[in-house]
Amino acid sequence: MVETEEKSEKLEKIKAKRRRVNSSDIVSDTQKYKRIQRCIAKPSYLLSLGPKSSRSEYLNRLPGLLRELLRKRYWNDASRVLSVLMRGTIKDPCPKMNRLKYEAHIQIVSHLETKKNKADEIGRIYDTWIGQIGKQHKEERLLVWFEQICHFIDHEMNSEAYSAAISLMQNRDFAMLPRANLFIGITFYKMWCSKFLKELQPEDVDDNESESNVSESRSGSLVECSGRDESVCSMASEVSARKDSETSVMNNKKVSHLSISDSETKMDTKEKAKSTPHFTTPPQHYATSEENEASLGDGVEFDPTVIDILGDMDPWLLPLKPPSDPDCYRKIVDDSYFKEALKHMRQTLQSPRHVSLAALHPLVQLLLIGGHVDEAMKVVEEMCNKVHDVKPFRIKALMMEKFHRNSDMLAKCYEDILKIDPCCVTTLKKVIGMCIEDEYSRESLIEMIALHVEASFPEPEIWKELASCFSHFFENLDEDRLSVCLDGSEDKKNPQTYSVRYNPTPKMFTNTSWTLRAKCWLNRHFSPEMLETETKNSILTGDWEMMTYKAACASHIYGREFGYVTKVYALLKSSGNNNREFFKFLREHRVNGNNIYNFE
């Protein structure tokens, strides 16, 4: 009996253990097969498997992986990573993440072949992008909407661009945003340029070059106003956010690059001819805000003198050339796009500084073409007083060169540019030209050159001019003469004396700033490492111009026995007749050299 009881107890324990196993815990082969198929068909399904920590880790790694694949141009692999990232962040309203995803989407699809209308596909991508931006990010929504309008204009979809612009103006979500007027003004400005491109393009360049110049001038001012922290305008009535569009980026959609460029516009380095006529009496005066509304297009006066001057303006300031035909000129100025662009650009001046600064360049272009020269100059001067930026000073200088040329005021404007941007060699060369024409002092010139030498590695021409300035200062000093008796006698009838010249150091080189400059240049421009590198390059290329002019400057600053000077002098002397002119130049400056600073 005892044995049977023990056996029954063991059987009950075994049955109890078996009852604990649930049928749901056993995964059938069919379920495993379905799971494998799902992982292959939708890689984003893997993100839902495993612990939450692994999922977040994968999501954090995907953006960096996507950027690396885009940088290496692995488009197929990048598209797969982007599909997973879009599925995993489908509810993420972060503007930075959305910008990464959709800019990558555009970049990937732009490298795929497609038979569909590329411009329409791009518009749909922008629609989806705008729909995914939360309403709290108004600045970002405004920016993306503006980028979509720029895309429509660049692809000659004028009706779509105009409809989007009108919807943008009627939307109340961004009525008080500081960049709203700027984007609307730029939109109408681009539409106006696109409409009258043939009338505004220069006659002496081909169509492609003209279009690129116009595009650069229109997009250059947009870099400063593309804020990422807020959002732009809602297109809720026009946007349908489709999840299938988000998760698939290999759906034969072709997208071109964004129209907003990150490249900085540069000043043209070509000097204008001195025979260019200067207009000293502008035809129109600055109008008040009430008068502006009535004077935008009504009674526009055609002044051929102003048109000729505008046709010769620096292409950085005004790549658009107004037509010389009076009827054609009135047609482009009376256009509704021109009036709307000018209206909103003027309103942008009441915005914060960084926004009004971005609107300055296109506004000045519109005012000049419209004949409002006085107003353009006043707007630029007000901006110069408001912000510490080189752009308004450059615009002011270029306008003064043509309309209000005054040597003192123009020189002051050049100095302001060099104090903000001492690396601007174009402005420095203009100052040197004014000094050659006796319109600028040598004392001021050497200060401007010193600022340039501190901030950059100058061209040989600049070193040569600096050496000439040093020679000029010491040659024009009042010499102190000292009489010395050879025999120590003071015979008045037959004195045997020598007259010794003593050249003191100019006062400007005795202040602290020049002493610090000399110490800085000693390591920056005249160090043994720099001497060795330049010597190797000069021997290979046979060009001794840079070293010759630098050595000439060093002979005045550090003396004729300075290491850099003696080394270059010996190299030029041993080179024979090949560099005779450079050798003569350095020898002259070395003989007349002055040891202003002695740091030994």
Coordinates of C-alpha atoms in Angstrom, one line a residue:
M1 CA 0.0 0.0 0.0
V2 CA 2.8 2.4 0.8
E3 CA 4.5 1.8 -2.6
T4 CA 1.3 2.4 -4.5
E5 CA 0.7 5.7 -2.7
E6 CA 4.2 6.9 -3.5
K7 CA 3.7 6.1 -7.2
S8 CA 0.4 8.0 -7.3
E9 CA 2.0 11.1 -5.7
K10 CA 4.8 11.1 -8.3
L11 CA 2.3 10.8 -11.2
E12 CA 0.3 13.7 -9.8
K13 CA 3.5 15.9 -9.7
I14 CA 4.4 15.0 -13.3
K15 CA 0.9 15.9 -14.4
A16 CA 1.0 19.1 -12.5
K17 CA 4.2 20.1 -14.3
R18 CA 2.8 19.3 -17.7
R19 CA -0.3 21.4 -17.0
R20 CA 1.9 24.5 -16.5
V21 CA 3.0 24.6 -20.2
N22 CA 0.7 26.8 -22.3
S23 CA 0.1 26.1 -26.0
S24 CA 0.7 29.7 -26.8
D25 CA 4.3 29.4 -25.7
I26 CA 5.0 27.0 -28.4
V27 CA 5.8 28.8 -31.7
S28 CA 4.8 26.7 -34.7
D29 CA 6.9 26.5 -37.8
T30 CA 4.2 28.4 -39.7
Q31 CA 4.5 31.4 -37.3
K32 CA 8.3 31.3 -37.6
Y33 CA 8.1 31.3 -41.4
K34 CA 5.6 34.3 -41.4
R35 CA 7.9 36.2 -39.1
I36 CA 10.9 35.7 -41.3
Q37 CA 8.9 36.8 -44.4
R38 CA 7.8 39.9 -42.6
C39 CA 11.3 40.8 -41.6
I40 CA 12.4 40.4 -45.2
A41 CA 9.5 42.4 -46.7
K42 CA 9.5 45.2 -44.1
P43 CA 12.9 45.7 -42.4
S44 CA 11.4 48.2 -40.1
Y45 CA 9.5 45.3 -38.4
L46 CA 12.7 44.4 -36.7
L47 CA 12.5 47.6 -34.7
S48 CA 9.5 46.3 -32.9
L49 CA 11.3 43.1 -31.8
G50 CA 13.5 42.8 -28.8
P51 CA 13.7 45.1 -25.7
K52 CA 13.0 48.8 -26.0
S53 CA 16.5 49.7 -25.2
S54 CA 17.7 48.0 -28.4
R55 CA 15.1 49.7 -30.5
S56 CA 16.1 53.2 -29.2
E57 CA 19.7 52.3 -29.8
Y58 CA 19.1 51.4 -33.4
L59 CA 17.1 54.6 -34.0
N60 CA 19.9 56.7 -32.5
R61 CA 22.4 55.1 -34.9
L62 CA 20.4 55.3 -38.0
P63 CA 20.8 59.1 -38.7
G64 CA 24.5 58.9 -38.5
L65 CA 24.6 55.9 -40.7
L66 CA 22.3 57.6 -43.2
R67 CA 24.5 60.7 -43.4
E68 CA 27.6 58.5 -44.0
L69 CA 25.9 56.6 -46.8
L70 CA 24.8 59.8 -48.4
R71 CA 28.3 61.2 -48.2
K72 CA 29.7 58.1 -49.9
R73 CA 26.9 58.2 -52.5
Y74 CA 25.7 54.7 -51.7
W75 CA 22.2 55.5 -52.8
N76 CA 20.6 52.0 -52.7
D77 CA 21.9 51.3 -49.2
A78 CA 20.9 54.8 -48.0
S79 CA 17.4 54.3 -49.3
R80 CA 17.0 51.1 -47.3
V81 CA 18.2 52.9 -44.1
L82 CA 15.9 55.8 -44.8
S83 CA 12.9 53.5 -45.1
V84 CA 13.7 52.0 -41.7
L85 CA 14.3 55.4 -40.2
M86 CA 11.0 56.8 -41.5
R87 CA 9.0 53.9 -40.2
G88 CA 10.7 54.1 -36.8
T89 CA 10.2 57.9 -36.5
I90 CA 6.7 58.2 -38.1
K91 CA 5.3 60.1 -35.1
D92 CA 8.4 62.2 -34.4
P93 CA 7.6 65.9 -34.9
C94 CA 11.2 67.1 -34.5
P95 CA 12.0 69.6 -37.3
K96 CA 15.7 68.5 -37.5
M97 CA 14.7 64.9 -37.9
N98 CA 12.1 65.7 -40.6
R99 CA 14.6 67.9 -42.5
L100 CA 17.2 65.1 -42.4
K101 CA 14.7 62.5 -43.7
Y102 CA 13.1 64.5 -46.5
E103 CA 16.3 66.2 -47.7
A104 CA 17.8 62.7 -47.8
H105 CA 14.7 61.5 -49.6
I106 CA 15.1 64.3 -52.2
Q107 CA 18.8 63.6 -52.6
I108 CA 18.3 59.8 -53.0
V109 CA 15.4 60.0 -55.4
S110 CA 17.2 62.6 -57.5
H111 CA 19.7 60.0 -58.5
L112 CA 17.1 57.4 -59.7
E113 CA 15.8 57.1 -63.2
T114 CA 12.1 57.7 -63.6
K115 CA 9.6 58.2 -66.4
K116 CA 7.2 60.3 -64.3
N117 CA 7.1 64.1 -64.1
K118 CA 9.9 65.0 -61.8
A119 CA 8.6 68.4 -60.8
D120 CA 5.2 67.0 -59.8
E121 CA 6.9 64.3 -57.7
I122 CA 9.0 66.9 -55.9
G123 CA 5.9 68.9 -55.1
R124 CA 4.3 65.9 -53.6
I125 CA 7.3 65.2 -51.4
Y126 CA 7.2 68.8 -50.2
D127 CA 3.5 68.4 -49.4
T128 CA 4.2 65.3 -47.3
W129 CA 7.0 67.1 -45.6
I130 CA 4.9 70.1 -44.7
G131 CA 2.1 67.8 -43.4
Q132 CA 4.5 66.1 -41.0
I133 CA 5.7 69.4 -39.3
G134 CA 3.8 70.2 -36.2
K135 CA 1.8 73.4 -35.9
Q136 CA 4.0 74.5 -33.0
H137 CA 7.0 74.8 -35.4
K138 CA 5.7 77.7 -37.5
E139 CA 9.0 79.0 -38.7
E140 CA 10.0 75.6 -40.1
R141 CA 6.7 75.2 -41.9
L142 CA 7.1 78.6 -43.4
L143 CA 10.6 77.8 -44.6
V144 CA 9.7 74.4 -46.1
W145 CA 6.7 76.0 -47.9
F146 CA 9.0 78.7 -49.2
E147 CA 11.4 76.1 -50.5
Q148 CA 8.5 74.4 -52.3
I149 CA 7.6 77.7 -54.0
C150 CA 11.2 78.1 -55.1
H151 CA 11.1 74.7 -56.6
F152 CA 8.0 75.5 -58.6
I153 CA 9.6 78.7 -59.9
D154 CA 12.8 77.0 -60.8
H155 CA 10.9 74.4 -62.8
E156 CA 8.7 77.0 -64.5
M157 CA 5.5 75.9 -62.7
N158 CA 4.3 79.5 -62.4
S159 CA 0.7 78.7 -61.7
E160 CA 1.5 76.4 -58.9
A161 CA 4.0 78.9 -57.5
Y162 CA 1.5 81.7 -57.6
S163 CA -1.2 79.6 -55.9
A164 CA 1.2 78.6 -53.2
A165 CA 2.3 82.2 -52.7
I166 CA -1.3 83.4 -52.4
S167 CA -2.1 80.7 -49.9
L168 CA 1.0 81.6 -48.0
M169 CA -0.2 85.2 -47.7
Q170 CA -3.7 84.2 -46.6
N171 CA -2.6 81.9 -43.9
R172 CA -3.0 83.3 -40.4
D173 CA -0.6 81.0 -38.6
F174 CA 2.5 83.0 -39.5
A175 CA 1.0 86.5 -40.0
M176 CA 3.2 87.9 -37.2
L177 CA 6.4 85.8 -38.0
P178 CA 9.3 88.1 -38.8
R179 CA 10.4 86.2 -41.9
A180 CA 6.9 86.1 -43.5
N181 CA 7.3 89.3 -45.4
L182 CA 10.8 88.4 -46.4
F183 CA 9.8 85.1 -47.9
I184 CA 6.8 86.6 -49.7
G185 CA 8.9 89.4 -51.1
I186 CA 11.6 87.0 -52.3
T187 CA 8.9 84.8 -53.9
F188 CA 7.4 87.7 -56.0
Y189 CA 11.0 88.9 -56.8
K190 CA 11.9 85.4 -58.1
M191 CA 8.6 85.2 -60.1
W192 CA 9.3 88.7 -61.5
C193 CA 12.9 87.7 -62.5
S194 CA 11.6 84.5 -64.1
K195 CA 8.9 86.4 -66.0
F196 CA 11.3 89.1 -67.5
L197 CA 14.5 87.1 -67.6
K198 CA 15.1 87.9 -71.3
E199 CA 14.6 91.6 -70.7
L200 CA 16.9 91.7 -67.6
Q201 CA 19.8 89.6 -68.8
P202 CA 23.0 91.2 -70.0
E203 CA 23.6 91.3 -73.7
D204 CA 27.3 90.4 -73.5
V205 CA 26.9 87.0 -71.8
D206 CA 25.1 83.9 -72.9
D207 CA 21.8 82.7 -71.5
N208 CA 23.2 80.1 -69.1
E209 CA 25.6 82.4 -67.5
S210 CA 23.0 85.1 -67.1
E211 CA 20.5 82.7 -65.5
S212 CA 23.2 81.5 -63.0
N213 CA 24.0 85.1 -62.1
V214 CA 20.4 85.9 -61.4
S215 CA 19.9 82.7 -59.4
E216 CA 23.0 83.4 -57.3
S217 CA 21.9 87.0 -56.5
R218 CA 18.4 85.8 -55.6
S219 CA 19.4 82.9 -53.4
G220 CA 22.5 84.5 -51.8
S221 CA 20.4 86.6 -49.4
L222 CA 18.3 83.6 -48.2
V223 CA 21.1 81.8 -46.4
E224 CA 20.9 84.2 -43.4
C225 CA 17.2 83.8 -43.0
S226 CA 16.7 80.1 -43.1
G227 CA 16.0 79.5 -39.4
R228 CA 15.7 75.9 -38.3
D229 CA 14.3 76.2 -34.8
E230 CA 10.8 77.3 -35.6
S231 CA 8.4 76.5 -38.4
V232 CA 6.7 78.0 -41.5
C233 CA 3.1 77.9 -42.7
S234 CA 0.4 75.3 -42.7
M235 CA -1.0 73.7 -45.9
A236 CA -3.5 71.6 -44.1
S237 CA -6.2 72.2 -46.8
E238 CA -3.8 71.0 -49.5
V239 CA -1.6 68.4 -47.8
S240 CA -2.5 64.7 -47.3
A241 CA 0.1 62.9 -45.2
R242 CA 0.4 59.5 -46.6
K243 CA 2.2 56.8 -44.6
D244 CA 3.0 54.7 -47.7
S245 CA 4.8 57.7 -49.1
E246 CA 6.9 57.9 -46.0
T247 CA 8.0 54.3 -45.8
S248 CA 9.0 53.8 -49.4
V249 CA 11.6 56.0 -51.0
M250 CA 12.4 53.7 -53.9
N251 CA 9.2 54.4 -55.7
N252 CA 10.6 56.0 -58.8
K253 CA 10.4 59.5 -57.6
K254 CA 12.9 62.0 -58.9
V255 CA 13.7 65.1 -56.9
S256 CA 16.2 67.9 -57.7
H257 CA 18.2 69.9 -55.2
L258 CA 16.8 72.5 -53.0
S259 CA 16.8 76.0 -54.4
I260 CA 18.2 77.6 -51.3
S261 CA 22.0 77.8 -51.7
D262 CA 24.6 77.8 -48.9
S263 CA 27.2 79.4 -51.0
E264 CA 28.3 82.9 -50.0
T265 CA 28.2 85.5 -52.8
K266 CA 31.6 87.1 -53.5
M267 CA 32.5 90.5 -54.8
D268 CA 33.8 90.8 -58.3
T269 CA 37.5 91.4 -58.3
K270 CA 37.7 93.3 -61.6
E271 CA 38.4 97.0 -61.4
K272 CA 36.0 99.2 -63.3
A273 CA 37.3 101.6 -65.9
K274 CA 38.1 105.1 -64.6
S275 CA 36.1 106.6 -67.5
T276 CA 32.8 105.4 -66.1
P277 CA 30.4 108.3 -65.8
H278 CA 29.3 109.1 -62.2
F279 CA 25.8 110.3 -61.5
T280 CA 25.8 113.0 -58.9
T281 CA 22.2 114.1 -58.9
P282 CA 19.8 111.2 -58.4
P283 CA 16.5 111.7 -60.2
Q284 CA 14.2 110.5 -57.5
H285 CA 14.1 111.3 -53.8
Y286 CA 13.1 109.1 -50.9
A287 CA 9.4 108.8 -50.5
T288 CA 7.5 108.2 -47.3
S289 CA 5.6 105.0 -46.7
E290 CA 2.3 106.6 -47.8
E291 CA 3.9 108.0 -51.0
N292 CA 5.5 104.6 -51.7
E293 CA 2.2 102.9 -52.3
A294 CA 1.3 105.5 -54.9
S295 CA 4.7 105.7 -56.6
L296 CA 5.4 102.0 -57.1
G297 CA 4.4 102.0 -60.8
D298 CA 2.4 105.1 -61.6
G299 CA 4.3 107.8 -63.5
V300 CA 7.7 106.0 -63.6
E301 CA 10.2 108.2 -65.2
F302 CA 12.7 106.7 -67.6
D303 CA 16.2 108.3 -67.1
P304 CA 18.7 107.0 -69.7
T305 CA 21.6 108.3 -67.6
V306 CA 20.6 106.1 -64.6
I307 CA 20.0 103.1 -66.9
D308 CA 23.5 103.4 -68.3
I309 CA 25.0 103.6 -64.8
L310 CA 22.9 100.6 -63.7
G311 CA 24.1 98.6 -66.7
D312 CA 27.7 99.1 -65.6
M313 CA 27.1 98.3 -61.9
D314 CA 29.2 95.6 -60.2
P315 CA 27.5 92.2 -61.0
W316 CA 27.6 91.2 -57.4
L317 CA 25.4 94.2 -56.5
L318 CA 23.2 94.2 -59.6
P319 CA 23.4 91.2 -62.0
L320 CA 20.1 92.4 -63.5
K321 CA 20.5 94.9 -66.3
P322 CA 17.4 97.1 -66.9
P323 CA 16.4 97.5 -70.6
S324 CA 17.3 100.7 -72.4
D325 CA 14.0 100.7 -74.2
P326 CA 11.5 103.1 -72.4
D327 CA 8.4 101.0 -73.2
C328 CA 10.1 97.8 -72.1
Y329 CA 11.4 99.4 -68.9
R330 CA 7.9 100.7 -67.9
K331 CA 6.5 97.3 -68.6
I332 CA 8.8 95.5 -66.2
V333 CA 8.5 98.2 -63.5
D334 CA 4.7 98.4 -63.7
D335 CA 4.3 94.6 -63.3
S336 CA 2.3 93.4 -60.4
Y337 CA 5.1 91.0 -59.3
F338 CA 7.5 93.9 -59.1
K339 CA 5.1 96.0 -57.0
E340 CA 4.3 93.2 -54.6
A341 CA 8.0 92.3 -54.2
L342 CA 8.9 95.9 -53.4
K343 CA 6.0 96.3 -51.0
H344 CA 6.9 93.3 -48.9
M345 CA 10.6 94.0 -49.0
R346 CA 10.0 97.5 -47.6
Q347 CA 7.9 96.0 -44.8
T348 CA 10.7 93.6 -44.0
L349 CA 12.8 96.5 -42.9
Q350 CA 10.6 96.8 -39.7
S351 CA 11.6 93.2 -38.8
P352 CA 14.5 92.2 -36.5
R353 CA 18.0 93.0 -37.7
H354 CA 19.0 89.6 -39.0
V355 CA 15.8 89.5 -41.1
S356 CA 16.0 93.0 -42.5
L357 CA 19.7 92.4 -43.3
A358 CA 18.7 89.4 -45.5
A359 CA 16.2 91.6 -47.3
L360 CA 18.7 94.4 -47.9
H361 CA 20.4 93.1 -51.1
P362 CA 17.2 92.3 -53.1
L363 CA 15.5 95.4 -51.9
V364 CA 18.3 97.6 -53.1
Q365 CA 18.2 95.8 -56.5
L366 CA 14.5 96.5 -56.8
L367 CA 14.9 100.2 -55.8
L368 CA 17.7 100.8 -58.2
I369 CA 15.9 99.2 -61.1
G370 CA 12.8 101.2 -60.2
G371 CA 14.8 104.5 -60.2
H372 CA 14.6 105.1 -56.4
V373 CA 18.3 105.8 -56.0
D374 CA 18.0 108.2 -53.0
E375 CA 15.8 105.7 -51.1
A376 CA 18.2 102.9 -51.8
M377 CA 21.1 104.9 -50.4
K378 CA 19.2 105.9 -47.3
V379 CA 18.1 102.3 -46.7
V380 CA 21.7 101.2 -46.9
E381 CA 23.0 103.9 -44.6
E382 CA 20.4 103.1 -42.0
M383 CA 21.4 99.4 -42.2
C384 CA 25.0 100.4 -41.7
N385 CA 24.1 102.2 -38.5
K386 CA 22.0 99.3 -37.3
V387 CA 24.1 96.2 -37.8
H388 CA 27.8 95.3 -37.7
D389 CA 28.0 93.4 -40.9
V390 CA 30.1 93.8 -44.1
K391 CA 27.3 93.5 -46.6
P392 CA 25.7 96.9 -46.2
F393 CA 29.1 98.6 -46.3
R394 CA 30.0 96.8 -49.5
I395 CA 26.7 97.8 -51.1
K396 CA 27.2 101.4 -49.9
A397 CA 30.7 101.5 -51.3
L398 CA 29.6 100.2 -54.7
M399 CA 26.7 102.7 -54.9
M400 CA 29.0 105.6 -53.9
E401 CA 31.4 104.6 -56.6
K402 CA 28.7 105.3 -59.2
F403 CA 26.3 107.8 -57.8
H404 CA 28.0 109.8 -55.0
R405 CA 31.7 109.6 -55.5
N406 CA 33.5 111.5 -52.8
S407 CA 37.0 110.5 -52.0
D408 CA 36.8 111.1 -48.2
M409 CA 33.5 109.4 -47.8
L410 CA 34.4 106.5 -50.1
A411 CA 37.7 106.0 -48.3
K412 CA 35.9 105.9 -44.9
C413 CA 33.5 103.3 -46.4
Y414 CA 36.5 101.2 -47.5
E415 CA 38.0 101.4 -44.1
D416 CA 34.8 100.2 -42.5
I417 CA 34.8 97.2 -44.8
L418 CA 38.4 96.3 -44.0
K419 CA 37.8 96.7 -40.2
I420 CA 35.0 94.2 -40.4
D421 CA 36.5 91.9 -43.0
P422 CA 40.3 92.6 -43.2
C423 CA 40.7 89.6 -45.6
C424 CA 38.9 91.5 -48.4
V425 CA 41.8 92.0 -50.9
T426 CA 39.5 93.6 -53.5
T427 CA 38.7 96.5 -51.2
L428 CA 42.3 96.8 -50.1
K429 CA 43.4 97.1 -53.8
K430 CA 40.8 99.9 -54.2
V431 CA 42.4 101.7 -51.3
I432 CA 45.8 101.3 -52.8
G433 CA 44.5 102.7 -56.1
M434 CA 43.1 105.8 -54.2
C435 CA 46.5 106.3 -52.6
I436 CA 48.3 106.2 -55.9
E437 CA 45.9 108.9 -57.1
D438 CA 46.7 111.0 -54.0
E439 CA 43.1 110.5 -52.7
Y440 CA 44.3 108.6 -49.6
S441 CA 47.1 109.1 -47.2
R442 CA 50.0 106.7 -46.7
E443 CA 49.6 106.6 -43.0
S444 CA 46.0 105.3 -43.3
L445 CA 47.0 102.9 -46.1
I446 CA 49.7 101.2 -44.0
E447 CA 47.2 100.7 -41.2
M448 CA 44.8 99.0 -43.6
I449 CA 47.6 96.8 -45.0
A450 CA 48.6 95.9 -41.5
L451 CA 45.1 94.7 -40.7
H452 CA 45.1 92.6 -43.9
V453 CA 48.5 91.1 -43.0
E454 CA 47.3 90.2 -39.5
A455 CA 44.2 88.4 -40.8
S456 CA 45.5 86.6 -43.9
F457 CA 48.5 85.5 -45.9
P458 CA 48.8 88.4 -48.4
E459 CA 49.5 88.3 -52.1
P460 CA 53.0 89.4 -53.3
E461 CA 51.5 92.7 -54.6
I462 CA 50.4 93.6 -51.0
W463 CA 53.8 92.9 -49.6
K464 CA 55.4 95.0 -52.3
E465 CA 53.1 97.9 -51.4
L466 CA 53.9 97.5 -47.7
A467 CA 57.6 97.7 -48.4
S468 CA 57.0 100.8 -50.5
C469 CA 55.2 102.4 -47.5
F470 CA 58.1 101.7 -45.2
S471 CA 60.5 103.3 -47.6
H472 CA 58.3 106.3 -48.1
F473 CA 58.1 107.0 -44.3
F474 CA 61.8 106.9 -43.8
E475 CA 62.7 108.8 -46.9
N476 CA 60.4 111.7 -46.0
L477 CA 61.5 112.1 -42.3
D478 CA 63.3 115.2 -41.2
E479 CA 67.0 114.2 -40.8
D480 CA 68.8 115.2 -37.6
R481 CA 72.5 116.1 -38.5
L482 CA 75.2 115.7 -35.9
S483 CA 78.7 117.3 -36.3
V484 CA 81.6 115.2 -35.1
C485 CA 85.2 116.6 -34.6
L486 CA 87.9 114.1 -35.7
D487 CA 90.8 115.6 -33.7
G488 CA 88.9 116.8 -30.7
S489 CA 89.9 120.4 -31.4
E490 CA 87.5 123.2 -31.8
D491 CA 89.4 125.3 -34.3
K492 CA 86.9 127.7 -35.8
K493 CA 89.0 128.5 -38.8
N494 CA 89.7 125.0 -40.0
P495 CA 87.2 122.6 -38.5
Q496 CA 87.6 119.0 -39.5
T497 CA 84.2 117.4 -38.9
Y498 CA 81.9 114.9 -40.4
S499 CA 78.1 115.3 -40.7
V500 CA 76.3 112.2 -39.6
R501 CA 72.7 111.6 -40.5
Y502 CA 70.4 110.2 -37.8
N503 CA 66.9 109.0 -38.9
P504 CA 64.5 108.5 -35.9
T505 CA 61.7 105.9 -36.0
P506 CA 58.4 107.4 -37.0
K507 CA 56.0 107.9 -34.1
M508 CA 53.4 105.6 -35.5
F509 CA 55.7 102.6 -35.2
T510 CA 56.5 103.3 -31.5
N511 CA 53.0 102.5 -30.2
T512 CA 52.0 99.2 -28.6
S513 CA 49.9 98.0 -31.4
W514 CA 52.7 98.0 -33.9
T515 CA 55.1 96.3 -31.5
L516 CA 52.6 93.5 -31.0
R517 CA 52.1 93.2 -34.7
A518 CA 55.9 92.9 -35.3
K519 CA 56.0 90.1 -32.7
C520 CA 53.0 88.3 -34.2
W521 CA 54.4 88.5 -37.8
L522 CA 57.7 87.2 -36.6
N523 CA 56.1 83.8 -36.0
R524 CA 53.3 84.0 -38.5
H525 CA 55.1 85.2 -41.7
F526 CA 58.8 85.1 -41.0
S527 CA 59.4 81.9 -38.9
P528 CA 62.1 79.4 -39.8
E529 CA 59.5 76.9 -40.8
M530 CA 57.8 79.4 -43.1
L531 CA 61.2 80.3 -44.6
E532 CA 62.0 76.7 -45.3
T533 CA 58.7 76.0 -46.9
E534 CA 58.7 79.1 -49.1
T535 CA 62.3 78.4 -50.2
K536 CA 61.4 74.9 -51.4
N537 CA 58.4 76.2 -53.3
S538 CA 60.4 79.0 -54.9
I539 CA 63.1 76.6 -56.0
L540 CA 60.6 74.2 -57.5
T541 CA 58.5 76.9 -59.3
G542 CA 61.3 79.4 -60.0
D543 CA 59.0 82.2 -58.7
W544 CA 60.8 84.4 -56.1
E545 CA 58.3 87.3 -56.1
M546 CA 56.7 86.5 -52.8
M547 CA 59.9 86.0 -50.9
T548 CA 61.5 89.1 -52.4
Y549 CA 58.8 91.4 -51.3
K550 CA 58.5 89.8 -47.9
A551 CA 62.2 90.1 -47.3
A552 CA 62.0 93.8 -48.3
C553 CA 59.4 94.4 -45.6
A554 CA 61.4 92.4 -43.1
S555 CA 64.5 94.5 -43.7
H556 CA 62.6 97.6 -42.6
I557 CA 60.9 95.9 -39.6
Y558 CA 63.7 93.7 -38.2
G559 CA 66.8 95.1 -39.9
R560 CA 69.0 94.1 -42.8
E561 CA 70.7 91.3 -40.8
F562 CA 67.5 89.5 -40.0
G563 CA 67.7 85.8 -40.9
Y564 CA 64.8 85.8 -43.4
V565 CA 66.4 88.8 -45.2
T566 CA 69.9 87.4 -45.4
K567 CA 68.7 84.0 -46.6
V568 CA 66.6 85.4 -49.4
Y569 CA 69.3 87.9 -50.4
A570 CA 71.9 85.1 -50.7
L571 CA 69.5 82.9 -52.7
L572 CA 68.8 85.7 -55.2
K573 CA 72.4 86.6 -55.5
S574 CA 73.4 83.0 -56.3
S575 CA 70.6 82.6 -58.9
G576 CA 72.5 84.9 -61.4
N577 CA 70.7 86.8 -64.1
N578 CA 67.5 84.9 -63.8
N579 CA 66.2 87.0 -60.9
R580 CA 68.2 90.2 -61.4
E581 CA 65.2 92.5 -61.0
F582 CA 64.2 90.9 -57.7
F583 CA 67.8 91.1 -56.5
K584 CA 68.0 94.8 -57.2
F585 CA 64.7 95.5 -55.5
L586 CA 65.7 93.7 -52.3
R587 CA 69.2 95.2 -52.3
E588 CA 67.8 98.7 -52.5
H589 CA 65.5 98.1 -49.6
R590 CA 68.2 96.2 -47.6
V591 CA 70.6 99.1 -48.0
N592 CA 67.9 101.6 -46.8
G593 CA 66.6 99.2 -44.2
N594 CA 65.8 100.3 -40.7
N595 CA 65.8 98.1 -37.6
I596 CA 62.5 99.3 -36.1
Y597 CA 62.2 96.4 -33.7
N598 CA 64.9 94.3 -32.1
F599 CA 63.6 91.2 -30.5
E600 CA 66.9 89.4 -30.1

